PDB file of C-alpha atoms (C1' of nucleotides) in Angstrom:
ATOM      1  CA  MET A  50      -8.374 -45.025  20.921  1.00  0.00           C
ATOM      2  CA  THR A  51      -5.736 -43.288  19.142  1.00  0.00           C
ATOM      3  CA  THR A  52      -8.128 -43.901  16.080  1.00  0.00           C
ATOM      4  CA  THR A  53      -6.230 -45.919  14.458  1.00  0.00           C
ATOM      5  CA  THR A  54      -8.822 -46.214  11.174  1.00  0.00           C
ATOM      6  CA  SER A  55      -7.251 -49.507  10.576  1.00  0.00           C
ATOM      7  CA  PRO A  56      -8.489 -50.358   7.387  1.00  0.00           C
ATOM      8  CA  ARG A  57      -9.403 -53.978   7.478  1.00  0.00           C
ATOM      9  CA  VAL A  58     -10.727 -53.615   4.248  1.00  0.00           C
ATOM     10  CA  LEU A  59      -8.822 -55.070   1.259  1.00  0.00           C
ATOM     11  CA  GLU A  60      -7.896 -53.201  -2.251  1.00  0.00           C
ATOM     12  CA  HIS A  61      -9.328 -55.587  -4.939  1.00  0.00           C
ATOM     13  CA  PRO A  62      -9.483 -54.595  -8.589  1.00  0.00           C
ATOM     14  CA  THR A  63     -13.331 -54.563  -9.816  1.00  0.00           C
ATOM     15  CA  ARG A  64     -14.170 -57.404 -12.450  1.00  0.00           C
ATOM     16  CA  ASP A  65     -13.077 -55.041 -15.451  1.00  0.00           C
ATOM     17  CA  GLN A  66      -9.349 -53.944 -13.372  1.00  0.00           C
ATOM     18  CA  ILE A  67      -7.901 -57.170 -14.191  1.00  0.00           C
ATOM     19  CA  ARG A  68      -5.002 -57.118 -16.451  1.00  0.00           C
ATOM     20  CA  LEU A  69      -4.071 -60.253 -18.593  1.00  0.00           C
ATOM     21  CA  GLU A  70      -0.575 -59.150 -18.254  1.00  0.00           C
ATOM     22  CA  GLU A  71      -0.717 -58.930 -14.525  1.00  0.00           C
ATOM     23  CA  VAL A  72      -2.137 -62.011 -13.796  1.00  0.00           C
ATOM     24  CA  LEU A  73      -0.163 -63.817 -15.996  1.00  0.00           C
ATOM     25  CA  HIS A  74       2.569 -61.823 -13.874  1.00  0.00           C
ATOM     26  CA  ALA A  75       0.921 -62.114 -10.431  1.00  0.00           C
ATOM     27  CA  LEU A  76       1.144 -66.500 -11.897  1.00  0.00           C
ATOM     28  CA  SER A  77       4.899 -66.689 -13.387  1.00  0.00           C
ATOM     29  CA  ASP A  78       6.284 -67.287  -9.837  1.00  0.00           C
ATOM     30  CA  ALA A  79       6.605 -70.530  -8.173  1.00  0.00           C
ATOM     31  CA  VAL A  80       5.328 -69.792  -5.100  1.00  0.00           C
ATOM     32  CA  ARG A  81       2.174 -68.479  -6.558  1.00  0.00           C
ATOM     33  CA  LEU A  82       2.137 -70.331  -8.396  1.00  0.00           C
ATOM     34  CA  ARG A  83       1.872 -72.839  -5.263  1.00  0.00           C
ATOM     35  CA  ILE A  84      -0.719 -71.092  -3.474  1.00  0.00           C
ATOM     36  CA  VAL A  85      -3.437 -70.866  -6.563  1.00  0.00           C
ATOM     37  CA  ARG A  86      -2.867 -74.341  -6.776  1.00  0.00           C
ATOM     38  CA  ASP A  87      -3.782 -75.547  -3.183  1.00  0.00           C
ATOM     39  CA  MET A  88      -6.735 -72.948  -3.276  1.00  0.00           C
ATOM     40  CA  ALA A  89      -8.475 -74.263  -6.616  1.00  0.00           C
ATOM     41  CA  ARG A  90      -8.048 -78.139  -4.628  1.00  0.00           C
ATOM     42  CA  GLU A  91      -9.592 -77.201  -2.598  1.00  0.00           C
ATOM     43  CA  ASP A  92     -12.281 -75.541  -3.159  1.00  0.00           C
ATOM     44  CA  THR A  93     -12.782 -73.608  -0.276  1.00  0.00           C
ATOM     45  CA  GLU A  94     -11.592 -70.518   1.981  1.00  0.00           C
ATOM     46  CA  LEU A  95      -8.359 -71.135   3.090  1.00  0.00           C
ATOM     47  CA  SER A  96      -5.264 -68.872   6.040  1.00  0.00           C
ATOM     48  CA  CYS A  97      -3.028 -67.869   4.651  1.00  0.00           C
ATOM     49  CA  SER A  98      -1.153 -70.519   7.403  1.00  0.00           C
ATOM     50  CA  TYR A  99      -3.320 -72.892   6.218  1.00  0.00           C
ATOM     51  CA  PHE A 100      -0.133 -73.194   3.625  1.00  0.00           C
ATOM     52  CA  ASP A 101       3.436 -74.567   4.444  1.00  0.00           C
ATOM     53  CA  LEU A 102       5.535 -72.181   1.779  1.00  0.00           C
ATOM     54  CA  PRO A 103       8.982 -72.872   2.112  1.00  0.00           C
ATOM     55  CA  VAL A 104       9.251 -68.795   2.578  1.00  0.00           C
ATOM     56  CA  THR A 105       8.843 -66.890   5.924  1.00  0.00           C
ATOM     57  CA  LYS A 106       5.117 -64.409   7.273  1.00  0.00           C
ATOM     58  CA  SER A 107       6.920 -61.752   4.847  1.00  0.00           C
ATOM     59  CA  THR A 108       7.502 -63.248   2.052  1.00  0.00           C
ATOM     60  CA  THR A 109       4.100 -65.179   2.239  1.00  0.00           C
ATOM     61  CA  THR A 110       1.594 -61.883   2.873  1.00  0.00           C
ATOM     62  CA  HIS A 111       3.569 -59.558  -0.336  1.00  0.00           C
ATOM     63  CA  HIS A 112       3.017 -62.816  -2.667  1.00  0.00           C
ATOM     64  CA  PHE A 113      -0.628 -63.580  -1.490  1.00  0.00           C
ATOM     65  CA  ARG A 114      -0.534 -59.488  -1.866  1.00  0.00           C
ATOM     66  CA  VAL A 115       0.490 -59.478  -5.795  1.00  0.00           C
ATOM     67  CA  LEU A 116      -1.790 -61.948  -6.220  1.00  0.00           C
ATOM     68  CA  ARG A 117      -5.387 -60.616  -4.647  1.00  0.00           C
ATOM     69  CA  GLU A 118      -3.863 -57.045  -6.286  1.00  0.00           C
ATOM     70  CA  SER A 119      -3.655 -59.195 -10.179  1.00  0.00           C
ATOM     71  CA  GLY A 120      -6.656 -60.023  -9.285  1.00  0.00           C
ATOM     72  CA  VAL A 121      -6.121 -63.646  -8.775  1.00  0.00           C
ATOM     73  CA  ILE A 122      -7.798 -64.464  -5.540  1.00  0.00           C
ATOM     74  CA  ARG A 123      -9.954 -62.247  -2.607  1.00  0.00           C
ATOM     75  CA  GLN A 124      -9.041 -62.263   0.920  1.00  0.00           C
ATOM     76  CA  MET A 125     -11.313 -61.041   4.336  1.00  0.00           C
ATOM     77  CA  TYR A 126     -11.558 -60.983   7.393  1.00  0.00           C
ATOM     78  CA  ARG A 127     -12.112 -63.093   9.335  1.00  0.00           C
ATOM     79  CA  GLY A 128     -12.023 -62.448  12.707  1.00  0.00           C
ATOM     80  CA  THR A 129      -7.147 -62.389  13.418  1.00  0.00           C
ATOM     81  CA  ALA A 130      -7.848 -65.452  10.701  1.00  0.00           C
ATOM     82  CA  LYS A 131      -7.548 -63.887   6.158  1.00  0.00           C
ATOM     83  CA  LEU A 132      -9.161 -66.159   4.098  1.00  0.00           C
ATOM     84  CA  ASN A 133      -8.566 -66.374   0.858  1.00  0.00           C
ATOM     85  CA  CYS A 134     -10.699 -67.471  -1.845  1.00  0.00           C
ATOM     86  CA  LEU A 135     -10.061 -67.730  -5.836  1.00  0.00           C
ATOM     87  CA  ARG A 136     -12.092 -64.721  -7.917  1.00  0.00           C
ATOM     88  CA  ARG A 137     -12.223 -67.725 -10.587  1.00  0.00           C
ATOM     89  CA  SER A 138     -16.128 -67.069 -12.142  1.00  0.00           C
ATOM     90  CA  ASP A 139     -14.249 -63.242 -12.073  1.00  0.00           C
ATOM     91  CA  LEU A 140     -11.168 -64.470 -14.415  1.00  0.00           C
ATOM     92  CA  ASP A 141     -13.275 -67.168 -16.413  1.00  0.00           C
ATOM     93  CA  ALA A 142     -15.449 -63.828 -17.561  1.00  0.00           C
ATOM     94  CA  LEU A 143     -12.366 -62.344 -18.922  1.00  0.00           C
ATOM     95  CA  PHE A 144     -10.636 -65.016 -20.105  1.00  0.00           C
ATOM     96  CA  PRO A 145     -12.476 -68.280 -20.649  1.00  0.00           C
ATOM     97  CA  GLY A 146     -10.298 -71.039 -20.315  1.00  0.00           C
ATOM     98  CA  LEU A 147      -7.631 -69.384 -19.191  1.00  0.00           C
ATOM     99  CA  LEU A 148      -7.390 -70.208 -14.968  1.00  0.00           C
ATOM    100  CA  ASP A 149      -7.706 -74.272 -16.182  1.00  0.00           C
ATOM    101  CA  SER A 150      -5.237 -74.063 -18.311  1.00  0.00           C
ATOM    102  CA  VAL A 151      -2.493 -72.704 -16.122  1.00  0.00           C
ATOM    103  CA  LEU A 152      -3.521 -75.348 -13.434  1.00  0.00           C
ATOM    104  CA  ALA A 153      -4.125 -78.184 -15.616  1.00  0.00           C
ATOM    105  CA  ALA A 154      -0.349 -76.937 -16.932  1.00  0.00           C
ATOM    106  CA  ALA A 155       0.951 -76.201 -13.273  1.00  0.00           C
ATOM    107  CA  GLY A 156       0.134 -80.048 -12.443  1.00  0.00           C
ATOM    108  CA  ALA A 157       0.888 -81.398 -15.165  1.00  0.00           C
ATOM    109  CA  GLN A 158       4.465 -80.280 -14.197  1.00  0.00           C
ATOM    110  CA  ALA A 159       3.980 -81.174 -10.659  1.00  0.00           C
ATOM    111  CA  GLY A 160       3.401 -84.334 -12.404  1.00  0.00           C
ATOM    112  CA  ARG A 161       6.790 -84.598 -14.596  1.00  0.00           C
ATOM    113  CA  GLU A 162       9.287 -83.336 -11.929  1.00  0.00           C
ATOM    114  CA  GLY A 163       9.230 -84.873  -8.287  1.00  0.00           C
ATOM    115  CA  GLU A 164       6.468 -83.419  -6.796  1.00  0.00           C
ATOM    116  CA  GLU A 165       2.989 -85.992  -5.841  1.00  0.00           C
ATOM    117  CA  GLY A 166       3.748 -85.224  -1.885  1.00  0.00           C
ATOM    118  CA  THR A 167       1.025 -83.614  -1.696  1.00  0.00           C
ATOM    119  CA  ALA A 168      -2.205 -86.011  -2.754  1.00  0.00           C
TER     120      ALA A 168
ATOM    121  CA  MET B 739      40.940 -63.669 -39.609  1.00  0.00           C
ATOM    122  CA  THR B 740      40.436 -63.451 -36.222  1.00  0.00           C
ATOM    123  CA  THR B 741      38.529 -66.488 -35.759  1.00  0.00           C
ATOM    124  CA  THR B 742      35.502 -65.201 -34.743  1.00  0.00           C
ATOM    125  CA  THR B 743      33.584 -67.877 -33.883  1.00  0.00           C
ATOM    126  CA  SER B 744      29.795 -66.176 -34.607  1.00  0.00           C
ATOM    127  CA  PRO B 745      28.007 -68.948 -33.133  1.00  0.00           C
ATOM    128  CA  ARG B 746      25.904 -67.741 -35.289  1.00  0.00           C
ATOM    129  CA  VAL B 747      23.343 -70.676 -33.577  1.00  0.00           C
ATOM    130  CA  LEU B 748      20.813 -69.775 -30.995  1.00  0.00           C
ATOM    131  CA  GLU B 749      20.205 -72.140 -28.206  1.00  0.00           C
ATOM    132  CA  HIS B 750      16.728 -73.117 -27.483  1.00  0.00           C
ATOM    133  CA  PRO B 751      15.537 -74.513 -24.503  1.00  0.00           C
ATOM    134  CA  THR B 752      14.342 -78.672 -25.924  1.00  0.00           C
ATOM    135  CA  ARG B 753      10.419 -79.219 -25.330  1.00  0.00           C
ATOM    136  CA  ASP B 754      10.784 -80.663 -21.801  1.00  0.00           C
ATOM    137  CA  GLN B 755      13.499 -78.325 -20.446  1.00  0.00           C
ATOM    138  CA  ILE B 756      10.485 -75.376 -20.654  1.00  0.00           C
ATOM    139  CA  ARG B 757       8.645 -74.046 -17.055  1.00  0.00           C
ATOM    140  CA  LEU B 758       5.732 -73.606 -17.124  1.00  0.00           C
ATOM    141  CA  GLU B 759       6.757 -70.145 -14.719  1.00  0.00           C
ATOM    142  CA  GLU B 760       9.695 -69.084 -17.863  1.00  0.00           C
ATOM    143  CA  VAL B 761       6.366 -69.051 -19.651  1.00  0.00           C
ATOM    144  CA  LEU B 762       4.185 -67.293 -17.573  1.00  0.00           C
ATOM    145  CA  HIS B 763       6.155 -65.176 -17.250  1.00  0.00           C
ATOM    146  CA  ALA B 764       7.764 -64.481 -20.710  1.00  0.00           C
ATOM    147  CA  LEU B 765       3.923 -63.583 -21.771  1.00  0.00           C
ATOM    148  CA  SER B 766       3.398 -61.995 -18.287  1.00  0.00           C
ATOM    149  CA  ASP B 767       5.166 -58.687 -20.857  1.00  0.00           C
ATOM    150  CA  ALA B 768       2.901 -55.337 -22.927  1.00  0.00           C
ATOM    151  CA  VAL B 769       5.740 -55.619 -25.230  1.00  0.00           C
ATOM    152  CA  ARG B 770       5.888 -59.068 -25.668  1.00  0.00           C
ATOM    153  CA  LEU B 771       2.456 -60.441 -25.312  1.00  0.00           C
ATOM    154  CA  ARG B 772       1.814 -57.991 -28.816  1.00  0.00           C
ATOM    155  CA  ILE B 773       5.057 -60.262 -30.446  1.00  0.00           C
ATOM    156  CA  VAL B 774       3.255 -63.878 -29.961  1.00  0.00           C
ATOM    157  CA  ARG B 775       0.039 -62.637 -30.706  1.00  0.00           C
ATOM    158  CA  ASP B 776       0.813 -60.864 -34.223  1.00  0.00           C
ATOM    159  CA  MET B 777       2.908 -63.642 -34.605  1.00  0.00           C
ATOM    160  CA  ALA B 778      -0.135 -66.151 -34.024  1.00  0.00           C
ATOM    161  CA  ARG B 779      -2.189 -64.236 -36.505  1.00  0.00           C
ATOM    162  CA  GLU B 780       0.102 -64.968 -39.337  1.00  0.00           C
ATOM    163  CA  ASP B 781       0.336 -67.937 -39.629  1.00  0.00           C
ATOM    164  CA  THR B 782       4.326 -67.999 -40.947  1.00  0.00           C
ATOM    165  CA  GLU B 783       7.505 -67.499 -39.669  1.00  0.00           C
ATOM    166  CA  LEU B 784       8.727 -63.330 -39.966  1.00  0.00           C
ATOM    167  CA  SER B 785      11.147 -60.883 -39.105  1.00  0.00           C
ATOM    168  CA  CYS B 786      11.602 -59.126 -36.496  1.00  0.00           C
ATOM    169  CA  SER B 787      11.495 -56.454 -38.109  1.00  0.00           C
ATOM    170  CA  TYR B 788       8.680 -56.751 -39.387  1.00  0.00           C
ATOM    171  CA  PHE B 789       7.374 -56.431 -36.152  1.00  0.00           C
ATOM    172  CA  ASP B 790       6.411 -52.542 -35.418  1.00  0.00           C
ATOM    173  CA  LEU B 791       7.597 -52.236 -31.467  1.00  0.00           C
ATOM    174  CA  PRO B 792       7.046 -49.207 -29.278  1.00  0.00           C
ATOM    175  CA  VAL B 793      10.538 -49.628 -28.088  1.00  0.00           C
ATOM    176  CA  THR B 794      14.074 -49.672 -29.742  1.00  0.00           C
ATOM    177  CA  LYS B 795      16.014 -52.269 -31.787  1.00  0.00           C
ATOM    178  CA  SER B 796      18.367 -53.724 -27.900  1.00  0.00           C
ATOM    179  CA  THR B 797      15.510 -53.252 -25.842  1.00  0.00           C
ATOM    180  CA  THR B 798      13.238 -55.654 -29.631  1.00  0.00           C
ATOM    181  CA  THR B 799      16.193 -58.563 -29.413  1.00  0.00           C
ATOM    182  CA  HIS B 800      16.613 -58.488 -25.725  1.00  0.00           C
ATOM    183  CA  HIS B 801      12.488 -59.287 -25.647  1.00  0.00           C
ATOM    184  CA  PHE B 802      13.022 -61.812 -28.663  1.00  0.00           C
ATOM    185  CA  ARG B 803      15.617 -63.696 -26.357  1.00  0.00           C
ATOM    186  CA  VAL B 804      13.462 -64.000 -23.457  1.00  0.00           C
ATOM    187  CA  LEU B 805      10.651 -65.619 -25.502  1.00  0.00           C
ATOM    188  CA  ARG B 806      13.510 -67.642 -27.099  1.00  0.00           C
ATOM    189  CA  GLU B 807      15.030 -69.039 -23.845  1.00  0.00           C
ATOM    190  CA  SER B 808      11.219 -69.692 -21.914  1.00  0.00           C
ATOM    191  CA  GLY B 809      10.437 -71.364 -25.038  1.00  0.00           C
ATOM    192  CA  VAL B 810       8.143 -69.152 -26.062  1.00  0.00           C
ATOM    193  CA  ILE B 811       9.071 -68.716 -30.004  1.00  0.00           C
ATOM    194  CA  ARG B 812      11.915 -70.664 -32.378  1.00  0.00           C
ATOM    195  CA  GLN B 813      14.213 -68.470 -33.937  1.00  0.00           C
ATOM    196  CA  MET B 814      16.640 -69.244 -37.299  1.00  0.00           C
ATOM    197  CA  TYR B 815      18.910 -67.338 -39.274  1.00  0.00           C
ATOM    198  CA  ARG B 816      18.619 -66.474 -42.975  1.00  0.00           C
ATOM    199  CA  GLY B 817      20.541 -64.357 -44.914  1.00  0.00           C
ATOM    200  CA  THR B 818      21.034 -61.064 -42.719  1.00  0.00           C
ATOM    201  CA  ALA B 819      17.137 -61.635 -41.442  1.00  0.00           C
ATOM    202  CA  LYS B 820      15.880 -63.633 -37.945  1.00  0.00           C
ATOM    203  CA  LEU B 821      12.543 -65.382 -38.616  1.00  0.00           C
ATOM    204  CA  ASN B 822      10.461 -66.563 -35.827  1.00  0.00           C
ATOM    205  CA  CYS B 823       7.813 -67.682 -34.954  1.00  0.00           C
ATOM    206  CA  LEU B 824       5.836 -70.179 -32.152  1.00  0.00           C
ATOM    207  CA  ARG B 825       6.223 -73.310 -30.923  1.00  0.00           C
ATOM    208  CA  ARG B 826       3.129 -74.118 -30.561  1.00  0.00           C
ATOM    209  CA  SER B 827       3.029 -77.596 -31.191  1.00  0.00           C
ATOM    210  CA  ASP B 828       5.826 -77.897 -28.036  1.00  0.00           C
ATOM    211  CA  LEU B 829       3.550 -75.220 -25.746  1.00  0.00           C
ATOM    212  CA  ASP B 830       0.378 -77.536 -26.889  1.00  0.00           C
ATOM    213  CA  ALA B 831       1.369 -80.416 -25.782  1.00  0.00           C
ATOM    214  CA  LEU B 832       3.493 -79.463 -22.219  1.00  0.00           C
ATOM    215  CA  PHE B 833       0.507 -76.859 -22.016  1.00  0.00           C
ATOM    216  CA  PRO B 834      -2.791 -78.286 -23.000  1.00  0.00           C
ATOM    217  CA  GLY B 835      -4.769 -75.628 -23.950  1.00  0.00           C
ATOM    218  CA  LEU B 836      -2.355 -73.101 -22.630  1.00  0.00           C
ATOM    219  CA  LEU B 837      -1.379 -70.652 -25.946  1.00  0.00           C
ATOM    220  CA  ASP B 838      -4.644 -70.333 -27.105  1.00  0.00           C
ATOM    221  CA  SER B 839      -6.390 -69.261 -23.922  1.00  0.00           C
ATOM    222  CA  VAL B 840      -3.939 -66.395 -23.439  1.00  0.00           C
ATOM    223  CA  LEU B 841      -3.840 -65.890 -27.291  1.00  0.00           C
ATOM    224  CA  ALA B 842      -7.363 -65.476 -26.653  1.00  0.00           C
ATOM    225  CA  ALA B 843      -7.245 -63.726 -23.733  1.00  0.00           C
ATOM    226  CA  ALA B 844      -5.004 -60.918 -25.125  1.00  0.00           C
ATOM    227  CA  GLY B 845      -7.487 -60.745 -27.559  1.00  0.00           C
ATOM    228  CA  ALA B 846     -10.472 -60.073 -25.847  1.00  0.00           C
ATOM    229  CA  GLN B 847      -8.387 -57.261 -23.702  1.00  0.00           C
ATOM    230  CA  ALA B 848      -7.446 -55.436 -26.661  1.00  0.00           C
ATOM    231  CA  GLY B 849     -10.290 -55.472 -28.407  1.00  0.00           C
ATOM    232  CA  ARG B 850     -11.934 -54.781 -24.577  1.00  0.00           C
ATOM    233  CA  GLU B 851      -9.926 -51.103 -24.850  1.00  0.00           C
ATOM    234  CA  GLY B 852      -9.364 -49.206 -27.586  1.00  0.00           C
ATOM    235  CA  GLU B 853      -7.029 -51.324 -29.454  1.00  0.00           C
ATOM    236  CA  GLU B 854      -7.998 -52.598 -32.829  1.00  0.00           C
ATOM    237  CA  GLY B 855      -6.260 -50.741 -35.548  1.00  0.00           C
ATOM    238  CA  THR B 856      -4.183 -54.076 -36.573  1.00  0.00           C
ATOM    239  CA  ALA B 857      -6.684 -55.572 -38.504  1.00  0.00           C
TER     240      ALA B 857
ATOM    241  C1'  DG C1092      -6.409 -57.345  32.224  1.00  0.00           C
ATOM    242  C1'  DC C1093      -2.905 -60.438  30.003  1.00  0.00           C
ATOM    243  C1'  DC C1094      -0.977 -63.311  26.865  1.00  0.00           C
ATOM    244  C1'  DG C1095      -0.517 -65.157  22.105  1.00  0.00           C
ATOM    245  C1'  DT C1096      -1.584 -65.616  17.417  1.00  0.00           C
ATOM    246  C1'  DA C1097      -2.386 -64.448  13.116  1.00  0.00           C
ATOM    247  C1'  DC C1098      -1.113 -61.567   9.807  1.00  0.00           C
ATOM    248  C1'  DT C1099       1.119 -56.321   8.088  1.00  0.00           C
ATOM    249  C1'  DA C1100       4.222 -52.019   8.021  1.00  0.00           C
ATOM    250  C1'  DC C1101       8.864 -50.439   7.122  1.00  0.00           C
ATOM    251  C1'  DG C1102      13.205 -50.917   5.780  1.00  0.00           C
ATOM    252  C1'  DA C1103      16.927 -52.997   3.876  1.00  0.00           C
ATOM    253  C1'  DT C1104      18.761 -56.238   0.085  1.00  0.00           C
ATOM    254  C1'  DG C1105      20.112 -58.132  -3.350  1.00  0.00           C
ATOM    255  C1'  DA C1106      18.731 -60.054  -8.651  1.00  0.00           C
ATOM    256  C1'  DG C1107      16.157 -59.123 -12.179  1.00  0.00           C
ATOM    257  C1'  DT C1108      14.542 -57.375 -15.799  1.00  0.00           C
ATOM    258  C1'  DA C1109      13.108 -52.999 -19.907  1.00  0.00           C
ATOM    259  C1'  DT C1110      15.150 -49.635 -21.371  1.00  0.00           C
ATOM    260  C1'  DC C1111      18.761 -46.944 -23.576  1.00  0.00           C
ATOM    261  C1'  DG C1112      22.682 -45.279 -26.593  1.00  0.00           C
ATOM    262  C1'  DT C1113      26.612 -47.141 -29.056  1.00  0.00           C
ATOM    263  C1'  DA C1114      29.779 -49.309 -31.571  1.00  0.00           C
ATOM    264  C1'  DC C1115      30.312 -53.587 -34.068  1.00  0.00           C
ATOM    265  C1'  DG C1116      29.560 -58.548 -36.613  1.00  0.00           C
ATOM    266  C1'  DA C1117      26.989 -60.307 -40.519  1.00  0.00           C
ATOM    267  C1'  DG C1118      25.385 -60.887 -44.365  1.00  0.00           C
ATOM    268  C1'  DC C1119      23.269 -58.513 -50.113  1.00  0.00           C
ATOM    269  C1'  DA C1120      23.645 -55.432 -52.893  1.00  0.00           C
ATOM    270  C1'  DT C1121      25.908 -53.088 -56.772  1.00  0.00           C
TER     271       DT C1121
ATOM    272  C1'  DA D 570      35.584 -52.540 -51.786  1.00  0.00           C
ATOM    273  C1'  DT D 571      31.986 -50.142 -50.597  1.00  0.00           C
ATOM    274  C1'  DG D 572      28.286 -49.237 -48.175  1.00  0.00           C
ATOM    275  C1'  DC D 573      23.678 -50.665 -46.309  1.00  0.00           C
ATOM    276  C1'  DT D 574      20.696 -53.095 -43.341  1.00  0.00           C
ATOM    277  C1'  DC D 575      19.240 -56.743 -39.841  1.00  0.00           C
ATOM    278  C1'  DG D 576      20.352 -56.579 -35.719  1.00  0.00           C
ATOM    279  C1'  DT D 577      23.793 -58.568 -31.168  1.00  0.00           C
ATOM    280  C1'  DA D 578      26.643 -57.290 -27.619  1.00  0.00           C
ATOM    281  C1'  DC D 579      28.058 -53.710 -23.901  1.00  0.00           C
ATOM    282  C1'  DG D 580      27.489 -50.572 -20.868  1.00  0.00           C
ATOM    283  C1'  DA D 581      24.547 -48.061 -18.001  1.00  0.00           C
ATOM    284  C1'  DT D 582      20.624 -47.353 -15.650  1.00  0.00           C
ATOM    285  C1'  DA D 583      16.276 -47.083 -14.057  1.00  0.00           C
ATOM    286  C1'  DC D 584      13.020 -49.580 -11.368  1.00  0.00           C
ATOM    287  C1'  DT D 585      11.233 -53.901 -10.374  1.00  0.00           C
ATOM    288  C1'  DC D 586      10.770 -57.586  -6.924  1.00  0.00           C
ATOM    289  C1'  DA D 587      11.496 -61.696  -4.022  1.00  0.00           C
ATOM    290  C1'  DT D 588      13.072 -62.205   0.038  1.00  0.00           C
ATOM    291  C1'  DC D 589      13.698 -61.523   5.058  1.00  0.00           C
ATOM    292  C1'  DG D 590      14.223 -59.980   9.198  1.00  0.00           C
ATOM    293  C1'  DT D 591      12.569 -56.651  13.585  1.00  0.00           C
ATOM    294  C1'  DA D 592       9.062 -54.618  14.894  1.00  0.00           C
ATOM    295  C1'  DG D 593       4.197 -53.937  15.611  1.00  0.00           C
ATOM    296  C1'  DT D 594      -1.494 -53.994  14.918  1.00  0.00           C
ATOM    297  C1'  DA D 595      -5.683 -57.169  15.512  1.00  0.00           C
ATOM    298  C1'  DC D 596      -8.576 -59.950  17.453  1.00  0.00           C
ATOM    299  C1'  DG D 597      -9.963 -64.386  20.889  1.00  0.00           C
ATOM    300  C1'  DG D 598      -8.830 -67.004  24.755  1.00  0.00           C
ATOM    301  C1'  DC D 599      -7.491 -66.844  29.781  1.00  0.00           C
TER     302       DC D 599
END
DNA sequence: GCCGTACTACGATGAGTATCGTACGAGCAT
DNA sequence: ATGCTCGTACGATACTCATCGTAGTACGGC
C-alpha cells in the first residue's frame, strides 16, 4: 500500500460560501445548463454516465466539477459511480426563485428551438 | 470630409435572438451585475458616466457592450451621452421571473456582505 | 489475482475575455 | 475655432476556460 491518501471526498462550498456570480457563470454554459435541466427533471441522484452529452468524458468531468464548486450540485461516491443531485434547498434559500426561473427559461428556450426529443 | 460613416447606430439583438446562456453569462460578472442592479433601482435611462465603477473607461465600454449584445440593456445616443436602460419587458417575456430573482438575489447577497453604502 | 467500468488528473491547445493605455471622434459650450 | 467631456477603437496582455487525449486510480465482478 502506497498510502495513496485517495481523498474520495469531494469539496463542496457551504451554503454561505455560494456566490451568485459563480452560480450564474456555472449556468451560462449550454452543456451545464442541460445537465442541470436533466437533473431537475429526474428528481433522484443520477450518475455522471446517465447524461448523454456531446463532449468527451474529460470535459464532462470538468463541467460537473464547475457545477459542484459553484454550489449548484452535490456529488458523492457510491462505489465506482458518482452520484449527482441539485442543491435545491440551498439555492432556494439563498436565491429564492432563481433556480426555478432559470429552469423554466431553459425549458422555454429549448421548446422555442427544435429540441423536444427529450420527452 | 473623410466620409467617416460614423455609425452612431448600436446593434441590438431582437427579442427572439436573445439567448439564455448569454444573458446568464452577461450577469455572471460582478461589474456588470452591479450595473444592472443600479439600472434596475433607478428606473430611468442612465448615462454610462452615472455609474461609478472600479474600472477604467475602456473597460466600462466593454462591459456595457456585453450587456447590450446579450440583450440585457438597450443603449441609445443622446448628444454626447449614451443612455442605458434595462430591457425589462423583453426579458420578462422571454424568461419570466428571471430578472427579478437575479436582482433580488444580488440585493440579498450584497446585503449579506458589507455593501449597504448605496442607500 | 485479473479485467472491465467509471471516473479523475495532467498536460496541451485554442478561443474567449477582463483589463489597461493611448489615440481618436462626436457633440456641446464658449 | 478651440477646447472640453463623453464615449469608442485599437492594440496589448494576462488570465480563464472549454475542449481534447492519454494515462492513471478506485471499485466491483469473475
